[in-house]
CSV table of N, CA and C in Angstrom, one decimal:
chain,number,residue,atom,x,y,z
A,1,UNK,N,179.3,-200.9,71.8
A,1,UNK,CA,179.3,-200.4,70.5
A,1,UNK,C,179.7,-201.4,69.5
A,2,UNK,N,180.3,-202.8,69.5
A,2,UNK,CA,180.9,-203.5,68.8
A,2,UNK,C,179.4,-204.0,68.3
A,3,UNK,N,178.5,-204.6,69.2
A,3,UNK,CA,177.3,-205.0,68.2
A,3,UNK,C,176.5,-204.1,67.4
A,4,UNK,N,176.8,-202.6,67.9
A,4,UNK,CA,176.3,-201.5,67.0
A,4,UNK,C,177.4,-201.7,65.3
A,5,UNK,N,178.2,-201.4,65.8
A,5,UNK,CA,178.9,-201.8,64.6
A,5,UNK,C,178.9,-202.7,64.0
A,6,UNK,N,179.2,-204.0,64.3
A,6,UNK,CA,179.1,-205.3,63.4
A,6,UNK,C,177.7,-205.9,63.1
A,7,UNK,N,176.6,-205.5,63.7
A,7,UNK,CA,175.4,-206.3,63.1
A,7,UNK,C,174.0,-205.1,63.0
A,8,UNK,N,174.2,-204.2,64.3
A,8,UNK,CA,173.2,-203.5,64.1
A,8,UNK,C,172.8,-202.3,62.9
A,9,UNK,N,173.8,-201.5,62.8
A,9,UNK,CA,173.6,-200.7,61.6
A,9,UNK,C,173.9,-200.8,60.8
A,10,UNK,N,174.7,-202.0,60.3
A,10,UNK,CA,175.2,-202.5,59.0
A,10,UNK,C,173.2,-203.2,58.5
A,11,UNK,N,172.5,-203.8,59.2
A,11,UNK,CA,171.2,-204.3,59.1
A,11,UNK,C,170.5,-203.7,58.9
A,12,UNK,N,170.5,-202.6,59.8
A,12,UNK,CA,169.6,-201.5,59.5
A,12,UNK,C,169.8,-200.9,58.0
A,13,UNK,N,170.7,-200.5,57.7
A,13,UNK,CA,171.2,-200.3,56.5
A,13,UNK,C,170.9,-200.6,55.8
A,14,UNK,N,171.0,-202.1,55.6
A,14,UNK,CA,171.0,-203.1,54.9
A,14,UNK,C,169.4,-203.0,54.5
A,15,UNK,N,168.6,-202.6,55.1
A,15,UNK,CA,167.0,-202.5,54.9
A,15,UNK,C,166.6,-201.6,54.1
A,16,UNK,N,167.5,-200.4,54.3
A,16,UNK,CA,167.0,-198.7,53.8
A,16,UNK,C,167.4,-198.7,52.2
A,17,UNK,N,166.5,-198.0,52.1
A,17,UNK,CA,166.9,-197.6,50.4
A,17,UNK,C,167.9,-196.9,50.1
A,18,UNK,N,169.1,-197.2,48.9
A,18,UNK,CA,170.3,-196.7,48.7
A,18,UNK,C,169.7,-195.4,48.8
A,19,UNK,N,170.4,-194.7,49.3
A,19,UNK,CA,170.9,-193.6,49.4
A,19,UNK,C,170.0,-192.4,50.4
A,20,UNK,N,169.0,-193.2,51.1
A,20,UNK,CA,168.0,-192.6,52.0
A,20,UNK,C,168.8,-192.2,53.1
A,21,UNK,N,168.1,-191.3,53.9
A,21,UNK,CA,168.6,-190.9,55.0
A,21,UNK,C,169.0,-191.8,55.9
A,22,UNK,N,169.6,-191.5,57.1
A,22,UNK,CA,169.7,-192.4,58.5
A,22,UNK,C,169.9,-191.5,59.4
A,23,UNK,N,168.9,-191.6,60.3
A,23,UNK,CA,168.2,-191.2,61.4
A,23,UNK,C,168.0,-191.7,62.7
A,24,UNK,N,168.5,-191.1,63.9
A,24,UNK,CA,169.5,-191.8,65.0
A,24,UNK,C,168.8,-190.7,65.5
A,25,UNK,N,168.2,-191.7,67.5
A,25,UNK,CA,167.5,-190.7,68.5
A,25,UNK,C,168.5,-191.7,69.7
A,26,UNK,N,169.1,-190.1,70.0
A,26,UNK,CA,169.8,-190.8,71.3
A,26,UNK,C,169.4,-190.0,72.8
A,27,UNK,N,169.0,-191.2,73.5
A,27,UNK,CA,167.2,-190.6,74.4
A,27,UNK,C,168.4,-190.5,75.7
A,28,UNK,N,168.2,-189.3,76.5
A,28,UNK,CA,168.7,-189.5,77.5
A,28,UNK,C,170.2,-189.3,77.6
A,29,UNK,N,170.5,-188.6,76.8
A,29,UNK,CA,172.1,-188.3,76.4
A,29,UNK,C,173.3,-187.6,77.0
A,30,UNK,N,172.6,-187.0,78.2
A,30,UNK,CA,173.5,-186.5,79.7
A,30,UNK,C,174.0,-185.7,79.0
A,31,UNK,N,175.8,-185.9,78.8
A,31,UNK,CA,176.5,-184.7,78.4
A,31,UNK,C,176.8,-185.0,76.9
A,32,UNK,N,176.5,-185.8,76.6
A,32,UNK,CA,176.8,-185.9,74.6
A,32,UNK,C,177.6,-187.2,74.6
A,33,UNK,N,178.3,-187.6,75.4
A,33,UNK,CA,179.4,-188.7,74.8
A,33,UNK,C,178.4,-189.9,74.0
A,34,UNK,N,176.9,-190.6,74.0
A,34,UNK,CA,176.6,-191.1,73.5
A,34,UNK,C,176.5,-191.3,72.0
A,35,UNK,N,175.9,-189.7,71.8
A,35,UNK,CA,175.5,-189.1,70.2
A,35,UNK,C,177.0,-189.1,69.8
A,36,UNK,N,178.1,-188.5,70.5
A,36,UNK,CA,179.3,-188.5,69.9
A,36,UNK,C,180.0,-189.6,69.3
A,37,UNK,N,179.6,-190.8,70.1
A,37,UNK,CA,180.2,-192.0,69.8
A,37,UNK,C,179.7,-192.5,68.6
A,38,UNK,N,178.5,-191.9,68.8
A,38,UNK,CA,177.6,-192.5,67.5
A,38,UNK,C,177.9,-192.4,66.3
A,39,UNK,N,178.1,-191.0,66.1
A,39,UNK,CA,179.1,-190.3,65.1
A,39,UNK,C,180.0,-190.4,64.6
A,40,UNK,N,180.9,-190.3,65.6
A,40,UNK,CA,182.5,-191.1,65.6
A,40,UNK,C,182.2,-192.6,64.9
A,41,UNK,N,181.7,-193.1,65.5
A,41,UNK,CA,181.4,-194.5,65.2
A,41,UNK,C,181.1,-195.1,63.2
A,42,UNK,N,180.0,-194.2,62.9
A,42,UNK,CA,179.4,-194.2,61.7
A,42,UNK,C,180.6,-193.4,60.8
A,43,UNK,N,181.1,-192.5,61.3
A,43,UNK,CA,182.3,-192.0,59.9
A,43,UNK,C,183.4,-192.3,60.3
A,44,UNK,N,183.8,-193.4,61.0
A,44,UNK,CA,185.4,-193.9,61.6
A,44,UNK,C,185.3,-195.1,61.1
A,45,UNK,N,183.9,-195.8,61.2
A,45,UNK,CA,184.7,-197.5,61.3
A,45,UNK,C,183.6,-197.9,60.1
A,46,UNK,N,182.3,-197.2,59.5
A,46,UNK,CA,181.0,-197.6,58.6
A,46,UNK,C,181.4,-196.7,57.4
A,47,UNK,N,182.2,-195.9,57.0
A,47,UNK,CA,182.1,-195.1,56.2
A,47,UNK,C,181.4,-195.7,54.7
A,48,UNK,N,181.9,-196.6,54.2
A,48,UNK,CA,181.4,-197.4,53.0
A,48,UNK,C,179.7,-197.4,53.6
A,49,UNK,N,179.1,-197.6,54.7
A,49,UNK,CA,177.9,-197.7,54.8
A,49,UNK,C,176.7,-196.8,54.6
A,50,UNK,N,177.8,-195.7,55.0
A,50,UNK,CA,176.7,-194.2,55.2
A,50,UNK,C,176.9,-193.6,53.9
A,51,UNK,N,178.3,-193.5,52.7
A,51,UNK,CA,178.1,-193.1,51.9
A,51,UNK,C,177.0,-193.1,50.9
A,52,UNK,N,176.8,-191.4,50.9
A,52,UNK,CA,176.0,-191.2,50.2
A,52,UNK,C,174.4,-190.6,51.0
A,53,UNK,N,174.7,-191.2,52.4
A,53,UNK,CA,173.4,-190.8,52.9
A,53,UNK,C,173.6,-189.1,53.6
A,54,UNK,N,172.6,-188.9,54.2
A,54,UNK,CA,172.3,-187.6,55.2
A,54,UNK,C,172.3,-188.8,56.7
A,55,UNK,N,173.0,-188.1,57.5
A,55,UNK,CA,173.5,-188.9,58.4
A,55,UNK,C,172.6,-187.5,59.9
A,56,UNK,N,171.6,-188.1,60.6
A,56,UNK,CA,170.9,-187.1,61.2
A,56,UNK,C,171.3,-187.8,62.8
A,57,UNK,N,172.0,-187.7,64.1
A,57,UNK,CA,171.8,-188.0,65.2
A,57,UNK,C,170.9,-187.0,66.3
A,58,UNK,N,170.0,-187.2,66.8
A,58,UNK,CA,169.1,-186.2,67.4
A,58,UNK,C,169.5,-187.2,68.9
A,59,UNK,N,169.9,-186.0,70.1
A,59,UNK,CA,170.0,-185.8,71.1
A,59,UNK,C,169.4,-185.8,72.1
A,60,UNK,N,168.5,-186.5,72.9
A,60,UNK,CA,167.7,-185.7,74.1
A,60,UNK,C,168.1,-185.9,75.2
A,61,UNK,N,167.6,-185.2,76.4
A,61,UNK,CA,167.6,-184.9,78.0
A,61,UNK,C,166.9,-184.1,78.5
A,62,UNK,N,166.5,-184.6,79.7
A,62,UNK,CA,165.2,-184.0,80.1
A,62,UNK,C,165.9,-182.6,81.1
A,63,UNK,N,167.6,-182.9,81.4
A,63,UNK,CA,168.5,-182.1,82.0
A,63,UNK,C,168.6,-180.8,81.3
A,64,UNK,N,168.3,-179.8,81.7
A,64,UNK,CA,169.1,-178.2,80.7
A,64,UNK,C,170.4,-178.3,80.7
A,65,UNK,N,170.8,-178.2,82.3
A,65,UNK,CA,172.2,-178.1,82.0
A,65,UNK,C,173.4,-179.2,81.3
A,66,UNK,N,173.1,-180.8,81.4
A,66,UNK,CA,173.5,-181.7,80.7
A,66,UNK,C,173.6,-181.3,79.2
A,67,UNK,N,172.2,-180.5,78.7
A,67,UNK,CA,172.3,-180.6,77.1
A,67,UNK,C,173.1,-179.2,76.6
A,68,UNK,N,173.1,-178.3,77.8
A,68,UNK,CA,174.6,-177.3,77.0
A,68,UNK,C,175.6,-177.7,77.1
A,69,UNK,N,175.9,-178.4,78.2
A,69,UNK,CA,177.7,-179.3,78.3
A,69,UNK,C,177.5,-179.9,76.5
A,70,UNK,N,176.6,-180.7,76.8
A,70,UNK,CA,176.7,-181.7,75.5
A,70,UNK,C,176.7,-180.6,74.0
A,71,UNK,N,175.9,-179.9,73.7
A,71,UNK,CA,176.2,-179.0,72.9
A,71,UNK,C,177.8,-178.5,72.7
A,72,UNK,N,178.3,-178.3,73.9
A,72,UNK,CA,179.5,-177.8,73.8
A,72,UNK,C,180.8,-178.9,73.0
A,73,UNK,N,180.4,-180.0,73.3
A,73,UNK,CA,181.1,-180.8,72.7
A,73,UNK,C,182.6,-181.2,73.6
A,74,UNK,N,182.5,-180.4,74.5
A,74,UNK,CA,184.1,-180.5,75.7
A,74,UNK,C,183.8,-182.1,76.7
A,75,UNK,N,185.0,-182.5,77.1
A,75,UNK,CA,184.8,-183.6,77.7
A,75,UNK,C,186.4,-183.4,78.4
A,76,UNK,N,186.3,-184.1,79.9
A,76,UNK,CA,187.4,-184.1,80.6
A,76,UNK,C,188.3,-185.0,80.1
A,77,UNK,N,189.4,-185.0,80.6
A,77,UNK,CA,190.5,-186.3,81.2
A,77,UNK,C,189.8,-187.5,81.2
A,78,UNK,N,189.0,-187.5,82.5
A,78,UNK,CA,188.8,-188.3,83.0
A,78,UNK,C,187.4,-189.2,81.8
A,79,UNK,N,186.8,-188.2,81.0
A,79,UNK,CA,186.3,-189.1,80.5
A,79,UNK,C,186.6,-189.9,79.3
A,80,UNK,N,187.6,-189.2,78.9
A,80,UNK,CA,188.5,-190.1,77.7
A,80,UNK,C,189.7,-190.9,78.3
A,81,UNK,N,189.5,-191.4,79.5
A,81,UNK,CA,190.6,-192.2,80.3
A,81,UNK,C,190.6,-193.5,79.8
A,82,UNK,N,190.0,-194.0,79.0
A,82,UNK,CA,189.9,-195.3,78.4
A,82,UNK,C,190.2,-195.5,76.8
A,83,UNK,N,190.5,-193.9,76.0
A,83,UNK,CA,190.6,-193.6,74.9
A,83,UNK,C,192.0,-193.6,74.8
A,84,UNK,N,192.0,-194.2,73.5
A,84,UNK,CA,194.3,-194.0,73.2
A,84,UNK,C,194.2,-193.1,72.7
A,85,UNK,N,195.2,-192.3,72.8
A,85,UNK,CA,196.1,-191.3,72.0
A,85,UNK,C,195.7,-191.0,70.8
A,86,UNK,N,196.2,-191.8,70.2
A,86,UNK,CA,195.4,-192.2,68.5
A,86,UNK,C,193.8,-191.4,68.4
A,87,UNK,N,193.1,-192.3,69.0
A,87,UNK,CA,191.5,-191.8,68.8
A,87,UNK,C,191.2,-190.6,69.5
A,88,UNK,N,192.1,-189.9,70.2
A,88,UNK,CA,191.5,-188.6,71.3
A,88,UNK,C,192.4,-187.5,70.2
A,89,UNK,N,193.4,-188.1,69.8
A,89,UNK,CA,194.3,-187.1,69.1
A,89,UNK,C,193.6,-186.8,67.7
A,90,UNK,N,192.6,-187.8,66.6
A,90,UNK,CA,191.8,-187.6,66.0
A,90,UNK,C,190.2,-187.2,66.0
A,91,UNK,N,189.8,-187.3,67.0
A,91,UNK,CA,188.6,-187.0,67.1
A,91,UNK,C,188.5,-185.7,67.9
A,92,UNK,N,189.5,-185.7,68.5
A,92,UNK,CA,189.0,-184.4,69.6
A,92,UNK,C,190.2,-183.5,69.2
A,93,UNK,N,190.3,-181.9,69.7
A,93,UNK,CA,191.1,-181.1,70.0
A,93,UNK,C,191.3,-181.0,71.1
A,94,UNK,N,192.6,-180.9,71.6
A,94,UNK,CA,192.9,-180.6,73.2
A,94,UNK,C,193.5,-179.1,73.2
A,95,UNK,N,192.6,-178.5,74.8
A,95,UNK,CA,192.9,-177.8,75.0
A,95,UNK,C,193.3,-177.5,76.5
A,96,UNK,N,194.2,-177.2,76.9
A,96,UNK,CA,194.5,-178.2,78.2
A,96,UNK,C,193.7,-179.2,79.0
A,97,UNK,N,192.6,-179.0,79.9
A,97,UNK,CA,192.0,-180.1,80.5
A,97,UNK,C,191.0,-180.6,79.6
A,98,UNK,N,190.6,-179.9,79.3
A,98,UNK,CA,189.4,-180.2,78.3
A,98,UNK,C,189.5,-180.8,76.3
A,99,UNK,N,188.9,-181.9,76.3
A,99,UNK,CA,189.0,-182.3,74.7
A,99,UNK,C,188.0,-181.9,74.4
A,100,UNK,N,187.7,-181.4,73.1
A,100,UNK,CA,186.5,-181.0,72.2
A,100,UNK,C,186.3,-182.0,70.6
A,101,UNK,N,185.2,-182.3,71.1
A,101,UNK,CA,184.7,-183.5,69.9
A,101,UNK,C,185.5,-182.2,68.6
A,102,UNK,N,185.7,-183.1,67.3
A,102,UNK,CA,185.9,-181.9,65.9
A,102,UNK,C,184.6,-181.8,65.4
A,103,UNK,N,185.0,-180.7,64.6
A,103,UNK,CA,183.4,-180.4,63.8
A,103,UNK,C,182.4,-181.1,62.7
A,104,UNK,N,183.6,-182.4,61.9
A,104,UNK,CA,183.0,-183.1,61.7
A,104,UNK,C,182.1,-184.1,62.1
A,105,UNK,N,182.7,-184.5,63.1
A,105,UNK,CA,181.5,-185.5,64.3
A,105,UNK,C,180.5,-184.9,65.2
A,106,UNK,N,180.8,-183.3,65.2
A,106,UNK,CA,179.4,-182.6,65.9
A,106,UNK,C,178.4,-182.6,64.6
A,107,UNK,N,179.1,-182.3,63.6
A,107,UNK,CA,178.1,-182.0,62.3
A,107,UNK,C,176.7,-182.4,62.2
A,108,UNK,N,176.4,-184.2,62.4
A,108,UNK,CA,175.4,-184.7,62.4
A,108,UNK,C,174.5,-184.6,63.7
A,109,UNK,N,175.1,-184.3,64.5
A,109,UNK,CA,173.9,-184.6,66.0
A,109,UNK,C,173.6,-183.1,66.3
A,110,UNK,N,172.4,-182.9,66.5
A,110,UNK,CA,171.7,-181.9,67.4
A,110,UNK,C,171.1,-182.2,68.9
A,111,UNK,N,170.6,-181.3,69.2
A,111,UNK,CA,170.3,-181.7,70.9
A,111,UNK,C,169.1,-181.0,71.1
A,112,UNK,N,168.4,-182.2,71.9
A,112,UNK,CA,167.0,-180.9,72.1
A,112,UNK,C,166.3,-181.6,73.6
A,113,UNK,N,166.0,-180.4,74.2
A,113,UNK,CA,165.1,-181.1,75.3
A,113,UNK,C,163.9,-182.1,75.2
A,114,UNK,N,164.1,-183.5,76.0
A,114,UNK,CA,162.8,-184.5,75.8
A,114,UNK,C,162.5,-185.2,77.1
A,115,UNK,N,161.3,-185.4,77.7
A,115,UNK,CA,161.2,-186.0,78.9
A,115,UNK,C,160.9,-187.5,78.3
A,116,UNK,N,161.5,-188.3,78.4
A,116,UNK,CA,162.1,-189.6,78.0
A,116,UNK,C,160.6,-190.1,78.0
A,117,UNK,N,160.3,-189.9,79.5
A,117,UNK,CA,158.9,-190.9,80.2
A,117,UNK,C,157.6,-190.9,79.5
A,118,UNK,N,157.6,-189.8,78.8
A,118,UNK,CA,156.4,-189.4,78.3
A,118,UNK,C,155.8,-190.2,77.5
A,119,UNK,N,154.3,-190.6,77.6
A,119,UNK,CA,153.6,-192.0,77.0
A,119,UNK,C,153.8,-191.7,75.3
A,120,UNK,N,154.1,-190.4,74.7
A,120,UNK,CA,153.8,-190.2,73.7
A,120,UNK,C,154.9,-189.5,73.7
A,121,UNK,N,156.3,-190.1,73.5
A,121,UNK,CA,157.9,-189.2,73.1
A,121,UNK,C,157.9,-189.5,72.0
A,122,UNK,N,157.7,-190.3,71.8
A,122,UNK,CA,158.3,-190.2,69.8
A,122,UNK,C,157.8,-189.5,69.4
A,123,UNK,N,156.3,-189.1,69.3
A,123,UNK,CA,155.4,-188.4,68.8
A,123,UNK,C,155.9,-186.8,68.9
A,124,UNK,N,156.6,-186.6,70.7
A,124,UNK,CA,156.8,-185.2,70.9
A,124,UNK,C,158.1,-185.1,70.0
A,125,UNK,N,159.2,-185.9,69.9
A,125,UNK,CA,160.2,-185.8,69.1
A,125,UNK,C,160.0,-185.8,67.5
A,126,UNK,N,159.0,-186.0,66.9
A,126,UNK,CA,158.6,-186.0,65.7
A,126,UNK,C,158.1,-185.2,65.1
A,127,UNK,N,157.2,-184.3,66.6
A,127,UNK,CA,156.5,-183.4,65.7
A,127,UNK,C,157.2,-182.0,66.5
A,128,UNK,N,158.5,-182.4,67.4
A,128,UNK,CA,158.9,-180.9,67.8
A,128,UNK,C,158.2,-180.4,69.1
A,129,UNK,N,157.0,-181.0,69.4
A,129,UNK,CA,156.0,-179.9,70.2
A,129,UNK,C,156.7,-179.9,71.9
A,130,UNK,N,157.2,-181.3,72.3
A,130,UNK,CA,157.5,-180.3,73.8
A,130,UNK,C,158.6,-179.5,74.1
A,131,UNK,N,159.8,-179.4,72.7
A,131,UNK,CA,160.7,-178.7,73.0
A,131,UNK,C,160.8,-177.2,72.1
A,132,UNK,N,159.2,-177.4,71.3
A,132,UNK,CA,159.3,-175.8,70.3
A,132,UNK,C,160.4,-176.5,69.0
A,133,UNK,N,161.1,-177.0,69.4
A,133,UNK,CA,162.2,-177.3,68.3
A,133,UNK,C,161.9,-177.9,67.0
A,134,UNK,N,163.1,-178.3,66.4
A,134,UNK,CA,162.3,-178.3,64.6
A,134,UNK,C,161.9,-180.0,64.4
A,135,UNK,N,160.9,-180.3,63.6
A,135,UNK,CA,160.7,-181.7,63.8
A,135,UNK,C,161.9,-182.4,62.9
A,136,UNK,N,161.7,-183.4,63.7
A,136,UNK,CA,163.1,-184.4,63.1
A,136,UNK,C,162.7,-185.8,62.6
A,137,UNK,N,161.8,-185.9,62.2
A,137,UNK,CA,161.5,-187.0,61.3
A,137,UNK,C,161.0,-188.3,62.2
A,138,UNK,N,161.0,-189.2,61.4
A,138,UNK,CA,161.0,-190.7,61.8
A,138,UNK,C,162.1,-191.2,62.0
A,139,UNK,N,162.8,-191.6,63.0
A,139,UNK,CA,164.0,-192.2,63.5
A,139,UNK,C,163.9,-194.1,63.1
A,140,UNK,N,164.8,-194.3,62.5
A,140,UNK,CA,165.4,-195.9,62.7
A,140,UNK,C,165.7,-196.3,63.7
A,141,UNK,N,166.4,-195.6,64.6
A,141,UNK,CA,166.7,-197.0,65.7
A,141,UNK,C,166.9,-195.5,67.1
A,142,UNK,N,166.9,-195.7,67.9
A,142,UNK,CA,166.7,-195.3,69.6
A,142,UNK,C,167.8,-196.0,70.5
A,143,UNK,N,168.5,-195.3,70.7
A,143,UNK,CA,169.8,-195.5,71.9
A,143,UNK,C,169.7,-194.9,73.0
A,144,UNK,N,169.7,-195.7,74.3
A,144,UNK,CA,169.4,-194.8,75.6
A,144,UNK,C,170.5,-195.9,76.4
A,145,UNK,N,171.7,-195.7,77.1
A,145,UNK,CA,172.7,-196.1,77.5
A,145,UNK,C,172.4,-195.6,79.2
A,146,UNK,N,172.2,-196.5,79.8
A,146,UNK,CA,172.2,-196.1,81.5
A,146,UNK,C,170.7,-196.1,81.8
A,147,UNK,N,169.8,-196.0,81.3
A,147,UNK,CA,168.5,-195.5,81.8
A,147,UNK,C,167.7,-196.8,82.3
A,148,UNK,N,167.1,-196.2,83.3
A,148,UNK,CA,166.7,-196.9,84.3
A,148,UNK,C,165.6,-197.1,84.2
């Protein structure tokens, strides 16, 4: 995430017309911590960047049950085992085992079913059709972390 931060979306940015949207497809997103980071990331450490914009993260997996965990926004111990205090105690609420992303960093990401593989996913993500769901525009940049 350090090259996301220091060169990637400060550039991309840097492209887009003041005050235009920014539009984020995070392909393959298991249980959410990707899209969450993303989030976290853009109103934690970019704030001067995004001000002003509509800040849109769109979610996919080709998993059902992965994308209600991720909906839920809950995450164990074990996955914030590399997170300080500091950042779990601001971003998340704890409620005994379980931390839950806050509602400002769910705010921007939605989640929707997508079969990654598909010759024509952007297209299905654009125009809504393999998941019924609402179209979500033209995306800037595509994050898929693990995929094989």
């Amino acid at each position: 995430f350090d090259a996301l931060r220091d060169v990637v979306i400060p550039d991309v940015i840097k492209h887009k017309k003041k005050g235009s949207p920014l539009r984020l497809w995070s392909a393959a997103c298991a249980i959410g911590a990707e899209p969450y980071s993303l989030s976290i990331l853009l109103q934690r450490d970019l704030p001067h960047l995004i001000a002003g914009r509509e800040i849109s993260i769109t979610a996919s997996d080709i998993n059902r049950k992965f994308l209600a965990s991720a909906q839920r926004g809950e995450f164990g111990d074990w996955a914030l085992r590399s997170s300080t205090d500091e950042f779990k105690q601001s971003c998340f609420t704890n409620s005994g085992n379980l931390w839950r992303i806050r509602d400002e960093y769910r705010k921007p990401v939605s989640f929707q079913y997508q079969y990654t593989r598909d010759t024509d996913s952007d297209a299905h993500i654009r125009e809504g059709r393999r998941s019924g769901g609402p179209r979500v525009g033209k995306r800037r940049g595509r994050f898929c972390a693990e995929v094989f």
